[in-house]
Coordinates of C-alpha atoms and ligand atoms in Angstrom, one line a residue:
M1 CA 6.3 -10.7 -19.7
A2 CA 4.5 -14.0 -19.6
L3 CA 1.3 -14.3 -17.6
L4 CA 3.1 -16.4 -15.1
Q5 CA 0.2 -17.6 -13.0
I6 CA -1.6 -19.1 -15.8
S7 CA 1.3 -20.7 -17.6
E8 CA 2.2 -22.9 -14.7
P9 CA 2.5 -26.6 -15.8
G10 CA -0.8 -28.3 -15.5
M11 CA -2.7 -25.1 -15.3
S12 CA -4.0 -25.0 -18.8
A13 CA -7.6 -26.1 -18.7
A14 CA -9.1 -28.9 -20.6
P15 CA -11.8 -27.3 -22.8
H16 CA -14.8 -28.9 -21.0
Q17 CA -13.5 -28.5 -17.5
H18 CA -14.4 -25.5 -15.4
R19 CA -11.8 -24.6 -12.8
L20 CA -13.1 -23.3 -9.5
A21 CA -11.6 -19.9 -8.9
V22 CA -12.9 -17.1 -6.7
G23 CA -12.5 -13.4 -6.2
I24 CA -12.2 -12.1 -2.6
D25 CA -12.8 -8.6 -1.4
L26 CA -10.9 -8.6 1.9
G27 CA -12.4 -5.4 3.4
T28 CA -11.8 -3.3 6.5
T29 CA -15.4 -3.7 7.6
N30 CA -16.8 -6.5 5.5
S31 CA -15.4 -9.2 3.2
L32 CA -17.0 -11.1 0.4
V33 CA -16.3 -14.0 -2.0
A34 CA -17.6 -14.2 -5.5
T35 CA -17.2 -16.6 -8.5
V36 CA -18.2 -16.7 -12.1
K37 CA -21.1 -19.1 -12.7
S38 CA -22.4 -19.7 -16.3
G39 CA -20.7 -16.6 -17.5
S40 CA -21.7 -14.1 -14.9
A41 CA -20.2 -13.2 -11.6
V42 CA -22.1 -13.8 -8.4
C43 CA -21.4 -13.4 -4.6
L44 CA -21.6 -16.6 -2.6
P45 CA -23.8 -16.4 0.5
D46 CA -23.2 -18.4 3.7
E47 CA -25.7 -21.1 4.9
K48 CA -27.9 -18.4 6.3
G49 CA -28.0 -16.5 3.0
R50 CA -25.7 -13.6 4.1
K51 CA -23.2 -12.5 1.5
T52 CA -21.2 -10.0 3.5
L53 CA -18.9 -11.4 6.3
P54 CA -18.0 -8.8 8.9
S55 CA -14.2 -8.7 9.0
V56 CA -14.0 -9.5 12.7
V57 CA -12.3 -12.4 14.4
R58 CA -12.8 -13.4 18.0
Y59 CA -10.4 -15.7 19.9
G60 CA -12.8 -17.5 22.4
S61 CA -12.0 -18.8 25.9
G62 CA -12.5 -22.4 24.8
G63 CA -9.9 -22.2 22.1
E64 CA -12.6 -21.6 19.4
I65 CA -12.2 -18.9 16.8
E66 CA -15.4 -17.0 15.7
V67 CA -15.4 -15.1 12.4
G68 CA -18.1 -12.7 11.2
A69 CA -21.4 -11.6 12.6
D70 CA -21.0 -13.5 15.9
A71 CA -17.6 -12.1 16.5
L72 CA -18.9 -8.6 15.7
K73 CA -21.7 -9.0 18.3
A74 CA -19.2 -10.1 21.0
Q75 CA -16.8 -7.2 20.3
K76 CA -18.2 -4.8 22.9
I77 CA -18.0 -7.3 25.7
D78 CA -14.7 -8.9 24.7
P79 CA -12.7 -6.1 22.9
Q80 CA -9.2 -7.4 23.7
N81 CA -9.8 -10.8 22.2
T82 CA -11.9 -9.6 19.2
V83 CA -10.0 -8.1 16.4
S84 CA -11.7 -5.9 13.8
S85 CA -10.2 -3.7 11.0
A86 CA -7.1 -6.0 10.9
K87 CA -6.6 -4.5 7.4
R88 CA -5.5 -1.2 9.0
L89 CA -2.6 -3.1 10.7
I90 CA -1.6 -5.7 8.0
G91 CA 2.0 -5.2 6.7
R92 CA 2.5 -2.4 9.2
T93 CA 4.9 -2.0 12.2
L94 CA 4.3 -0.5 15.6
A95 CA 6.3 2.6 14.4
D96 CA 3.8 3.1 11.5
L97 CA 0.9 3.0 14.1
Q98 CA 2.3 5.9 16.1
Q99 CA 1.2 8.1 13.3
A100 CA -2.3 6.6 13.1
S101 CA -5.1 8.7 14.5
H102 CA -7.3 5.8 15.5
Y103 CA -7.6 4.5 19.1
L104 CA -7.1 0.8 19.1
P105 CA -8.2 -1.3 22.1
Y106 CA -5.6 -4.0 21.7
R107 CA -2.6 -5.0 23.8
F108 CA 0.3 -4.7 21.4
G109 CA 3.4 -6.9 21.6
E110 CA 6.9 -5.5 21.6
N111 CA 7.9 -7.0 18.2
E112 CA 9.3 -4.2 16.0
R113 CA 9.1 -6.0 12.7
V114 CA 5.5 -7.2 12.8
I115 CA 2.5 -6.1 14.8
E116 CA 1.4 -8.6 17.5
L117 CA -1.9 -8.4 19.3
H118 CA -2.1 -10.3 22.7
T119 CA -5.2 -12.4 22.9
R120 CA -6.2 -15.1 25.3
Q121 CA -5.1 -17.5 22.6
G122 CA -1.6 -16.0 22.5
A123 CA 0.0 -13.3 20.3
K124 CA -1.7 -12.9 16.9
T125 CA -0.4 -11.0 13.9
P126 CA -2.8 -9.1 11.6
I127 CA -1.7 -11.7 9.0
E128 CA -3.1 -14.5 11.1
V129 CA -6.3 -12.6 11.8
S130 CA -6.8 -11.9 8.0
A131 CA -6.0 -15.6 7.3
E132 CA -9.0 -16.6 9.5
I133 CA -11.3 -14.4 7.5
L134 CA -9.9 -15.8 4.2
K135 CA -10.2 -19.4 5.5
T136 CA -13.9 -18.8 6.3
L137 CA -14.5 -17.5 2.8
K138 CA -12.6 -20.3 1.3
N139 CA -14.6 -22.9 3.2
R140 CA -17.8 -21.1 2.2
A141 CA -16.8 -21.2 -1.5
E142 CA -15.7 -24.8 -1.5
A143 CA -18.9 -25.9 0.3
S144 CA -21.0 -23.9 -2.2
L145 CA -19.1 -24.9 -5.3
G146 CA -18.6 -28.5 -4.3
G147 CA -14.8 -28.8 -4.9
A148 CA -11.4 -27.5 -4.1
L149 CA -10.4 -24.0 -5.4
V150 CA -7.7 -23.7 -8.0
G151 CA -7.0 -20.2 -6.7
A152 CA -8.2 -16.8 -5.8
V153 CA -7.8 -13.2 -6.8
I154 CA -7.6 -11.0 -3.7
T155 CA -8.2 -7.3 -3.8
V156 CA -6.2 -4.7 -2.0
P157 CA -6.4 -0.9 -1.9
A158 CA -4.5 0.8 -4.7
Y159 CA -2.3 2.6 -2.2
F160 CA -1.1 -0.6 -0.4
D161 CA 2.7 -0.7 -0.5
D162 CA 4.8 -3.8 -1.1
A163 CA 4.8 -4.8 2.6
Q164 CA 1.1 -4.6 2.9
R165 CA 0.6 -6.6 -0.4
Q166 CA 3.1 -9.2 0.7
A167 CA 1.4 -9.5 4.1
T168 CA -1.9 -10.0 2.4
K169 CA -0.4 -12.8 0.2
D170 CA 1.1 -14.4 3.3
A171 CA -2.4 -14.4 4.9
A172 CA -3.8 -16.1 1.8
R173 CA -1.1 -18.7 2.0
L174 CA -1.8 -19.3 5.7
A175 CA -5.4 -19.8 4.7
G176 CA -4.4 -22.4 2.2
L177 CA -5.4 -20.3 -0.8
N178 CA -3.4 -20.1 -4.0
V179 CA -3.2 -16.4 -4.9
L180 CA -3.6 -16.1 -8.7
R181 CA -3.0 -12.4 -8.3
L182 CA -3.6 -9.4 -6.1
L183 CA -5.8 -6.9 -7.8
N184 CA -6.3 -3.2 -6.9
E185 CA -9.8 -2.6 -5.6
P186 CA -10.7 0.2 -7.9
T187 CA -9.5 -1.8 -10.9
A188 CA -11.7 -4.7 -9.8
A189 CA -14.7 -2.4 -9.6
A190 CA -13.9 -1.1 -13.1
I191 CA -13.7 -4.7 -14.4
A192 CA -17.0 -5.5 -12.8
Y193 CA -18.6 -2.7 -14.8
G194 CA -17.0 -4.1 -18.0
L195 CA -15.0 -1.0 -18.5
D196 CA -12.0 -3.0 -19.6
N197 CA -14.0 -3.7 -22.8
A198 CA -13.8 -0.1 -23.8
S199 CA -10.6 0.9 -25.5
E200 CA -9.7 4.0 -23.6
G201 CA -11.0 6.3 -20.9
T202 CA -10.4 7.9 -17.5
F203 CA -12.5 6.7 -14.6
V204 CA -12.9 7.8 -11.0
V205 CA -13.6 5.2 -8.4
Y206 CA -15.3 6.6 -5.3
D207 CA -15.2 4.1 -2.5
L208 CA -16.9 5.0 0.8
G209 CA -16.9 1.9 3.1
G210 CA -17.5 1.4 6.8
G211 CA -14.5 3.3 8.2
T212 CA -12.5 4.5 5.2
F213 CA -12.9 6.6 2.1
D214 CA -10.7 5.9 -0.9
V215 CA -10.7 7.7 -4.3
S216 CA -8.7 6.5 -7.3
V217 CA -8.3 7.8 -10.8
L218 CA -7.9 5.0 -13.3
Q219 CA -6.6 5.4 -16.9
L220 CA -7.6 2.7 -19.3
T221 CA -5.5 2.2 -22.4
K222 CA -5.8 -0.8 -24.7
G223 CA -7.5 -2.9 -22.0
L224 CA -4.9 -2.1 -19.3
F225 CA -5.7 0.0 -16.3
E226 CA -3.2 2.3 -14.7
V227 CA -3.8 3.9 -11.4
K228 CA -3.1 7.5 -12.0
A229 CA -3.7 8.8 -8.5
T230 CA -5.1 7.8 -5.2
G231 CA -6.4 9.7 -2.2
G232 CA -8.9 9.6 0.5
N233 CA -9.4 9.8 4.3
S234 CA -8.6 6.7 6.4
A235 CA -10.8 8.0 9.2
L236 CA -14.1 8.6 7.4
G237 CA -16.8 6.1 6.6
G238 CA -20.2 4.8 7.3
D239 CA -19.4 4.6 11.1
D240 CA -19.2 8.4 11.2
F241 CA -22.8 8.6 9.8
D242 CA -23.9 6.1 12.5
H243 CA -22.2 8.1 15.2
R244 CA -23.8 11.4 14.1
L245 CA -27.3 9.9 14.1
F246 CA -26.7 8.2 17.4
C247 CA -25.7 11.6 19.0
H248 CA -28.9 13.1 17.5
L249 CA -31.0 10.4 19.2
L250 CA -29.3 11.0 22.5
E251 CA -30.1 14.7 22.3
Q252 CA -33.7 14.1 21.2
N253 CA -34.4 11.7 24.0
K254 CA -32.4 13.8 26.6
L255 CA -30.1 10.8 27.3
S256 CA -26.6 11.4 28.7
Q257 CA -25.0 8.4 30.3
L258 CA -25.9 5.1 28.7
N259 CA -24.6 1.8 29.9
E260 CA -22.7 -0.4 27.5
Q261 CA -25.6 -2.7 26.8
D262 CA -28.0 0.3 26.0
S263 CA -25.5 2.1 23.8
Q264 CA -24.8 -1.0 21.9
L265 CA -28.5 -1.6 21.3
L266 CA -29.1 2.0 20.3
L267 CA -26.1 2.0 17.9
A268 CA -27.3 -1.2 16.2
L269 CA -30.7 0.4 15.8
T270 CA -29.2 3.6 14.5
R271 CA -27.3 1.7 11.8
S272 CA -30.4 -0.1 10.7
A273 CA -32.3 3.2 10.6
K274 CA -29.5 4.8 8.4
E275 CA -29.6 1.8 6.0
A276 CA -33.4 1.9 5.9
L277 CA -33.4 5.5 4.9
T278 CA -31.8 4.7 1.5
T279 CA -35.2 3.1 0.5
E280 CA -37.7 4.8 2.9
T281 CA -38.3 8.5 3.3
S282 CA -38.7 8.1 7.1
T283 CA -38.1 5.5 9.7
A284 CA -38.5 5.1 13.5
V285 CA -36.1 4.0 16.2
R286 CA -37.9 2.4 19.1
A287 CA -36.3 0.8 22.1
T288 CA -36.8 0.2 25.8
L289 CA -33.7 0.9 27.8
S290 CA -32.5 -1.1 30.8
D291 CA -34.0 1.5 33.2
G292 CA -37.4 1.2 31.6
K293 CA -37.0 4.5 29.6
I294 CA -38.5 4.4 26.2
V295 CA -36.9 5.7 23.1
D296 CA -39.2 6.5 20.2
T297 CA -38.0 8.8 17.6
V298 CA -39.0 9.2 13.9
I299 CA -36.3 10.3 11.6
T300 CA -36.9 11.5 8.1
R301 CA -34.5 11.1 5.3
Q302 CA -34.3 14.9 5.0
E303 CA -33.3 15.2 8.6
F304 CA -30.7 12.5 8.3
H305 CA -29.3 14.2 5.2
N306 CA -29.1 17.6 7.1
L307 CA -27.3 15.9 10.0
T308 CA -24.7 14.3 7.9
Q309 CA -24.3 16.3 4.7
H310 CA -21.0 17.9 6.1
L311 CA -19.6 14.3 6.2
V312 CA -20.4 13.8 2.5
L313 CA -18.8 17.2 1.7
K314 CA -15.6 16.1 3.5
T315 CA -15.1 13.4 0.7
I316 CA -15.0 16.1 -2.0
E317 CA -11.7 17.6 -1.0
P318 CA -9.7 14.3 -1.5
V319 CA -11.5 13.8 -4.9
K320 CA -10.3 17.3 -6.1
Q321 CA -6.8 16.5 -4.9
A322 CA -6.8 13.1 -6.7
L323 CA -7.9 14.8 -10.0
K324 CA -5.2 17.4 -9.5
D325 CA -2.5 14.7 -8.8
A326 CA -3.6 12.9 -11.9
G327 CA -3.4 16.1 -13.9
I328 CA -6.9 16.0 -15.2
S329 CA -10.1 18.1 -14.7
K330 CA -13.7 16.9 -14.0
A331 CA -14.5 17.2 -17.7
D332 CA -11.9 14.6 -18.6
V333 CA -13.7 11.9 -16.5
N334 CA -15.6 9.4 -18.6
G335 CA -17.3 7.6 -15.7
V336 CA -17.6 7.6 -12.0
I337 CA -17.9 4.3 -10.2
M338 CA -19.6 4.1 -6.8
V339 CA -18.1 1.4 -4.5
G340 CA -18.7 0.6 -0.8
G341 CA -21.9 0.1 1.2
S342 CA -22.0 3.8 2.2
T343 CA -22.5 5.0 -1.4
R344 CA -26.0 3.6 -1.2
M345 CA -26.9 6.8 0.7
L346 CA -28.8 9.1 -1.6
H347 CA -27.2 12.3 -0.6
V348 CA -23.8 10.7 -1.3
Q349 CA -24.9 9.8 -4.8
Q350 CA -26.4 13.3 -5.4
T351 CA -23.4 15.1 -4.1
V352 CA -20.9 13.1 -6.2
G353 CA -23.2 13.4 -9.3
T354 CA -23.5 17.2 -8.9
F355 CA -19.7 17.5 -8.4
F356 CA -18.9 15.6 -11.6
G357 CA -21.9 16.8 -13.6
Q358 CA -22.8 13.2 -14.5
T359 CA -24.8 10.4 -13.0
P360 CA -22.4 7.9 -11.3
L361 CA -22.4 4.3 -12.3
N362 CA -24.3 2.5 -9.5
N363 CA -26.4 -0.2 -11.0
L364 CA -24.2 -3.0 -9.5
N365 CA -24.4 -3.6 -5.8
P366 CA -21.8 -1.2 -4.3
D367 CA -20.6 -3.5 -1.6
E368 CA -20.3 -6.4 -4.0
V369 CA -18.7 -4.8 -7.0
V370 CA -15.1 -5.3 -5.9
A371 CA -15.6 -9.0 -5.2
L372 CA -17.4 -9.4 -8.5
G373 CA -14.6 -7.8 -10.6
A374 CA -12.1 -10.0 -8.7
A375 CA -14.1 -13.1 -9.6
M376 CA -14.1 -12.2 -13.2
Q377 CA -10.4 -11.7 -13.2
A378 CA -9.9 -15.0 -11.3
D379 CA -12.0 -16.8 -14.0
V380 CA -9.7 -15.5 -16.7
L381 CA -6.5 -16.3 -14.8
A382 CA -7.7 -19.8 -13.9
G383 CA -7.9 -20.5 -17.6
N384 CA -11.6 -20.6 -18.1
K385 CA -11.5 -18.3 -21.1
A386 CA -10.3 -18.7 -24.6
D387 CA -6.6 -17.9 -25.0
G388 CA -7.1 -14.6 -26.8
E389 CA -8.9 -13.1 -23.9
W390 CA -6.0 -13.3 -21.5
L391 CA -4.1 -10.3 -22.3
L392 CA -5.7 -8.1 -19.7
L393 CA -3.5 -7.1 -16.8
D394 CA 0.0 -8.2 -16.2
V395 CA 2.5 -7.5 -13.5
T396 CA 6.3 -7.4 -13.0
P397 CA 7.1 -10.7 -11.2
L398 CA 10.3 -9.3 -9.6
S399 CA 11.4 -5.8 -8.7
L400 CA 13.5 -3.9 -11.2
G401 CA 16.2 -1.6 -10.1
L402 CA 19.8 -0.5 -10.5
E403 CA 23.1 -0.7 -8.8
T404 CA 24.1 2.1 -6.6
Y405 CA 27.5 2.8 -5.0
G406 CA 28.7 0.0 -2.7
G407 CA 27.1 -2.8 -4.7
L408 CA 23.6 -2.1 -3.4
A409 CA 20.4 -2.7 -5.4
E410 CA 18.0 0.2 -5.4
K411 CA 14.5 -0.8 -6.5
V412 CA 12.9 1.5 -8.9
I413 CA 9.9 -0.5 -10.0
P414 CA 8.6 -2.8 -7.3
R415 CA 7.5 -6.4 -7.9
N416 CA 3.9 -6.8 -8.8
S417 CA 3.5 -3.5 -10.5
T418 CA 0.8 -3.6 -13.0
L419 CA 2.0 -3.1 -16.6
P420 CA 2.5 -0.9 -18.3
T421 CA 4.4 1.1 -15.7
S422 CA 7.0 3.8 -15.6
R423 CA 9.0 5.3 -12.7
A424 CA 11.8 7.8 -12.5
Q425 CA 14.3 8.4 -9.7
E426 CA 17.1 10.8 -9.3
F427 CA 20.7 9.8 -8.6
T428 CA 23.8 11.7 -8.3
T429 CA 27.6 11.4 -8.8
F430 CA 29.8 10.1 -6.1
K431 CA 33.1 11.6 -7.0
D432 CA 34.2 15.2 -7.7
G433 CA 34.4 15.9 -11.4
Q434 CA 32.8 12.6 -12.4
T435 CA 31.8 12.8 -16.1
A436 CA 30.4 9.3 -16.7
M437 CA 28.0 7.1 -14.9
T438 CA 27.5 3.4 -15.5
I439 CA 23.9 2.3 -15.1
H440 CA 23.6 -1.4 -14.1
V441 CA 20.0 -2.6 -14.4
V442 CA 19.2 -5.5 -12.0
Q443 CA 16.1 -7.6 -11.2
G444 CA 15.3 -9.3 -7.9
E445 CA 14.3 -8.8 -4.3
R446 CA 17.6 -8.9 -2.5
E447 CA 19.5 -5.9 -1.2
L448 CA 22.9 -6.7 -2.8
V449 CA 23.5 -6.5 -6.5
S450 CA 25.5 -9.7 -6.3
D451 CA 22.3 -11.6 -5.2
C452 CA 20.2 -10.1 -8.0
R453 CA 20.0 -10.9 -11.7
S454 CA 22.0 -8.6 -13.9
L455 CA 19.9 -7.5 -16.9
A456 CA 22.0 -4.8 -18.6
K457 CA 24.6 -2.2 -18.3
F458 CA 25.1 1.1 -20.1
T459 CA 27.0 4.3 -19.6
L460 CA 25.9 7.8 -19.5
R461 CA 28.7 10.0 -20.7
G462 CA 29.2 13.8 -21.0
I463 CA 28.1 14.7 -17.5
P464 CA 29.6 18.2 -16.9
P465 CA 32.3 18.0 -14.2
M466 CA 30.8 19.0 -10.9
A467 CA 31.3 18.5 -7.2
A468 CA 30.3 15.1 -5.9
G469 CA 26.6 15.0 -5.2
A470 CA 25.8 18.1 -7.4
A471 CA 24.8 16.4 -10.6
R472 CA 21.2 15.4 -10.9
I473 CA 20.8 12.3 -13.1
R474 CA 17.2 11.2 -13.7
V475 CA 16.9 7.5 -14.5
T476 CA 13.5 6.4 -15.9
F477 CA 12.4 2.8 -16.0
Q478 CA 9.6 2.0 -18.3
V479 CA 7.9 -1.4 -18.8
D480 CA 5.4 -1.6 -21.7
A481 CA 2.4 -3.9 -21.9
D482 CA 4.6 -6.7 -23.4
G483 CA 7.0 -6.6 -20.5
L484 CA 9.7 -4.8 -22.5
L485 CA 11.9 -2.7 -20.3
S486 CA 13.6 0.4 -21.4
V487 CA 15.8 2.4 -19.2
S488 CA 17.0 5.9 -19.9
A489 CA 19.2 8.3 -18.0
Q490 CA 19.4 12.0 -18.4
E491 CA 21.6 14.6 -16.6
Q492 CA 19.1 17.4 -15.7
S493 CA 21.2 20.5 -16.1
T494 CA 22.7 19.7 -19.6
G495 CA 20.1 17.3 -20.9
V496 CA 22.7 14.7 -22.0
Q497 CA 20.9 11.4 -22.4
A498 CA 21.6 7.6 -22.8
Q499 CA 19.2 4.7 -23.0
I500 CA 18.9 1.0 -23.5
E501 CA 16.2 -1.6 -24.0
V502 CA 16.1 -4.9 -22.2
K503 CA 13.9 -7.9 -22.0
P504 CA 13.7 -8.7 -18.3
S505 CA 11.7 -11.9 -18.3
Y506 CA 14.3 -13.6 -20.3
G507 CA 15.0 -17.1 -19.0
L508 CA 13.3 -16.7 -15.7
D509 CA 10.8 -19.5 -15.1
D510 CA 8.3 -19.8 -12.3
D511 CA 10.6 -21.9 -10.1
T512 CA 13.4 -19.5 -10.3
I513 CA 11.0 -16.7 -9.3
T514 CA 9.6 -18.6 -6.4
Q515 CA 13.1 -19.4 -5.2
M516 CA 14.2 -15.8 -5.5
L517 CA 11.2 -14.7 -3.6
K518 CA 11.9 -17.3 -0.9
D519 CA 15.5 -16.2 -0.7
G520 CA 14.4 -12.6 -0.5
M521 CA 12.3 -13.4 2.5
S522 CA 14.5 -15.8 4.4
N523 CA 17.6 -13.7 3.9
A524 CA 15.9 -10.4 4.9
A525 CA 17.8 -10.1 8.1
E526 CA 21.1 -11.0 6.6
D527 CA 20.5 -8.6 3.7
M528 CA 19.7 -5.8 6.0
A529 CA 23.0 -6.3 7.7
A530 CA 24.8 -6.5 4.4
R531 CA 23.1 -3.3 3.3
A532 CA 23.9 -1.5 6.5
R533 CA 27.6 -2.5 6.1
A534 CA 27.7 -1.4 2.5
E535 CA 26.1 2.0 3.4
A536 CA 28.6 2.5 6.3
A537 CA 31.4 1.6 3.9
V538 CA 30.3 4.2 1.3
E539 CA 30.2 6.8 4.1
A540 CA 33.7 5.8 5.3
E541 CA 35.2 5.9 1.8
S542 CA 33.8 9.3 1.2
L543 CA 35.2 10.6 4.5
L544 CA 38.6 9.1 3.8
G545 CA 38.7 10.7 0.4
A546 CA 37.7 14.1 1.7
I547 CA 40.4 13.9 4.4
E548 CA 43.1 12.8 2.0
A549 CA 42.3 15.8 -0.2
A550 CA 42.2 18.2 2.7
L551 CA 45.5 17.0 4.1
A552 CA 47.2 17.5 0.7
L553 CA 46.1 21.1 0.7
D554 CA 46.1 22.3 4.3
S555 CA 48.1 19.9 6.5
D556 CA 50.3 22.9 7.6
L557 CA 47.3 24.1 9.8
L558 CA 47.8 21.1 12.0
S559 CA 50.2 20.6 14.9
A560 CA 52.3 17.4 14.9
D561 CA 50.0 15.9 17.6
E562 CA 46.9 16.7 15.8
L563 CA 48.2 15.3 12.5
S564 CA 49.3 12.0 14.2
A565 CA 45.9 11.7 15.9
I566 CA 44.1 12.1 12.5
Q567 CA 46.5 9.6 10.9
A568 CA 45.9 7.0 13.7
D569 CA 42.1 7.3 13.3
T570 CA 42.4 7.2 9.5
A571 CA 44.4 3.9 9.8
A572 CA 41.9 2.5 12.3
L573 CA 39.0 3.3 9.9
Q574 CA 40.9 1.7 7.0
S575 CA 41.3 -1.5 9.0
R576 CA 37.6 -1.5 10.0
L577 CA 36.7 -1.1 6.4
Q578 CA 38.7 -4.4 5.7
N579 CA 37.0 -6.5 8.3
G580 CA 34.6 -4.7 10.5
N581 CA 30.8 -4.8 10.6
A582 CA 28.5 -1.9 10.0
E583 CA 28.5 -0.7 13.6
E584 CA 32.3 -0.9 13.9
I585 CA 32.7 1.1 10.7
R586 CA 30.3 3.7 11.9
A587 CA 32.1 4.0 15.2
A588 CA 35.4 4.5 13.4
V589 CA 33.8 7.1 11.1
S590 CA 32.5 9.0 14.1
A591 CA 36.0 8.9 15.8
L592 CA 37.7 10.2 12.7
G593 CA 35.0 12.8 12.4
R594 CA 35.7 14.0 15.9
S595 CA 39.4 14.1 15.5
T596 CA 39.1 16.2 12.3
D597 CA 36.5 18.7 13.6
N598 CA 39.1 21.2 14.6
F599 CA 41.0 20.8 11.3
A600 CA 37.7 21.4 9.4
A601 CA 37.1 24.6 11.5
K602 CA 40.7 25.9 10.8
R603 CA 40.3 25.1 7.0
M604 CA 37.0 27.0 6.9
N605 CA 38.7 30.1 8.5
R606 CA 41.5 30.0 6.1
N607 CA 39.1 29.7 3.1
I608 CA 37.0 32.6 4.4
K609 CA 40.1 34.7 4.8
R610 CA 41.3 33.8 1.3
A611 CA 37.9 34.6 -0.2
L612 CA 37.8 37.9 1.6
A613 CA 41.4 38.9 0.9
G614 CA 41.5 42.0 -1.2
Q615 CA 37.8 42.9 -0.9
S616 CA 36.5 46.0 0.8
V617 CA 34.0 45.7 3.6
D618 CA 31.4 47.4 1.5
N619 CA 31.3 44.4 -0.9
I620 CA 30.5 41.9 1.7
Ligands
LIG1 P1 -15.5 -1.9 3.7 O1 -15.1 -1.7 2.3 O2 -15.0 -0.8 4.6 O3 -15.2 -3.2 4.3 P2 -18.4 -1.9 3.0 O4 -18.2 -1.5 1.6 O5 -18.9 -3.2 3.2 O6 -17.1 -1.6 3.9 O7 -19.3 -0.8 3.7 C1 -19.8 -0.9 5.0 C2 -20.6 0.3 5.3 O8 -21.7 0.4 4.4 C3 -21.2 0.3 6.7 O9 -21.0 1.5 7.4 C4 -22.7 0.1 6.4 O10 -23.5 0.7 7.4 C5 -22.9 0.8 5.1 N1 -24.1 0.4 4.4 C6 -24.4 -0.8 4.0 N2 -25.7 -0.8 3.4 C7 -26.1 0.5 3.5 C8 -27.3 1.2 3.2 N3 -28.3 0.6 2.6 N4 -27.4 2.5 3.4 C9 -26.4 3.2 4.0 N5 -25.2 2.6 4.4 C10 -25.1 1.3 4.2
LIG2 MG1 -14.4 -2.1 0.5

């Protein structure tokens, strides 16, 4: 598949001209922007010399929008208008949040498709909040580099799904940024360490940030990273270490009820103390509270480690799980990369080092490493490198999938999957005794096959005749590093197999892809309706088929009235199938279901009697 982003017309760089491109780590707690200057990646500071930007946005009473440290300071006094951790909400719906364990202080809107937070400046989506952070970083970069950016590589957690990735892209677009590519955070960290220059290897990326812990297992083959497994704990991070130390201080100073101002002060001092303990062996927390009481406590590094070691140990379980999911053991790991500000803590490094039996890679700044790797990737994609060096990471520009019954497109490999990639999904037969299955491979984002691009068709024959739904046909999609797609299908019980190779990028230029993406978005509602109708129709046809078969065998069980009721409901459903919408078809299916309930019960009785006929009670 062509590297689409860099082959856009006008994008090939004149040899002497350096194109301004940045990498952005859009973090839950902190965000950063980096660029490549004279061959090496550096993070860009703001005018006060600060590199990290707290990912906090405040909607002020005068219509102003504050982003970063000032917004963070105001959070305690103005929680409903100050949004932090928008990354936890982006690309999510209210329904997704019901499962989240975190308490969130916001006033949520009723919108079911996208989360809205009510602020004094109106309803804001997490996309808009993230856009403010990205805008701030874009402005910082343009001021510092002295020109307009060609584009940005933005990092996302490896576990982000399509909706979360799309929402992140939308945020970038709102911020006026051209997204060269989204890059997985652990991959960015690995690139920053230059691991992509090695030919092969298995790496673990251990990322302990402010409020989240993520672990990923990366497999590098021929300069291409594949995420083998991810895991973590979305409610564990540096904040928990702050909290533990804070509670310790309260106990030591016999403090119970603190007012808001005092607790905020003490929490800020606690965090500074925690951070100081990575370089000092002891530190003091000193403060005068609003009632004149004096807090003066010395904490040693050893004490702090004792207080929080249980939190460090909590990260090891997900690490073990990720190794297990990737099917590897500790001994297979060629390197462990430390990412996230919290991995600065020495007991974190020691514990991880002991677990893996090797010293983790930590010579780059752990809170900068993701942004640095993204910047290096942006530099390549913007065309600042010689041609030969471009073949690093590539993605599928559109989803690949196949046609299922009712003309629906089922996505197997989602758009933007990093190559090479492979996915398998199981399908089944629709009809009793079906012995062949046609696999129709399609490409696109739309719900209906007729709106997608058809790539290839092949037939799997020799499926043993079975009842509808009993056959298990495993269809595997595989896209290699060159974008060559091969699809194979195998019936699981007999092993009969068929396969085909296709070249999916054939003839699709950027404009077509952009248009298809646009269509996919603007037609989402329409597509959902069409999909719902097609699904209802599949259900209806299967019920009609079943009833026809049952009547042929057992209609003698029915009274004349019962039979005519079933026939009337059957006719009603058939006419709904011609011209009804999804809801009408479903209603007719339910009606027919009800009128045949009794018939089904009678048939069951008859079948049981037949089965039991001639058998003695002992055999049952
Ligand atoms: P995220 O990826 O969640 O946006 P970061 O990687 O920026 O977060 O990590 C932020 C966390 O790192 C905070 O909890 C902060 O206190 C912690 N941190 C930063 N520097 C240090 C340090 N020197 N020692 C201990 N913790 C630190
Ligand atoms: Mg991070």
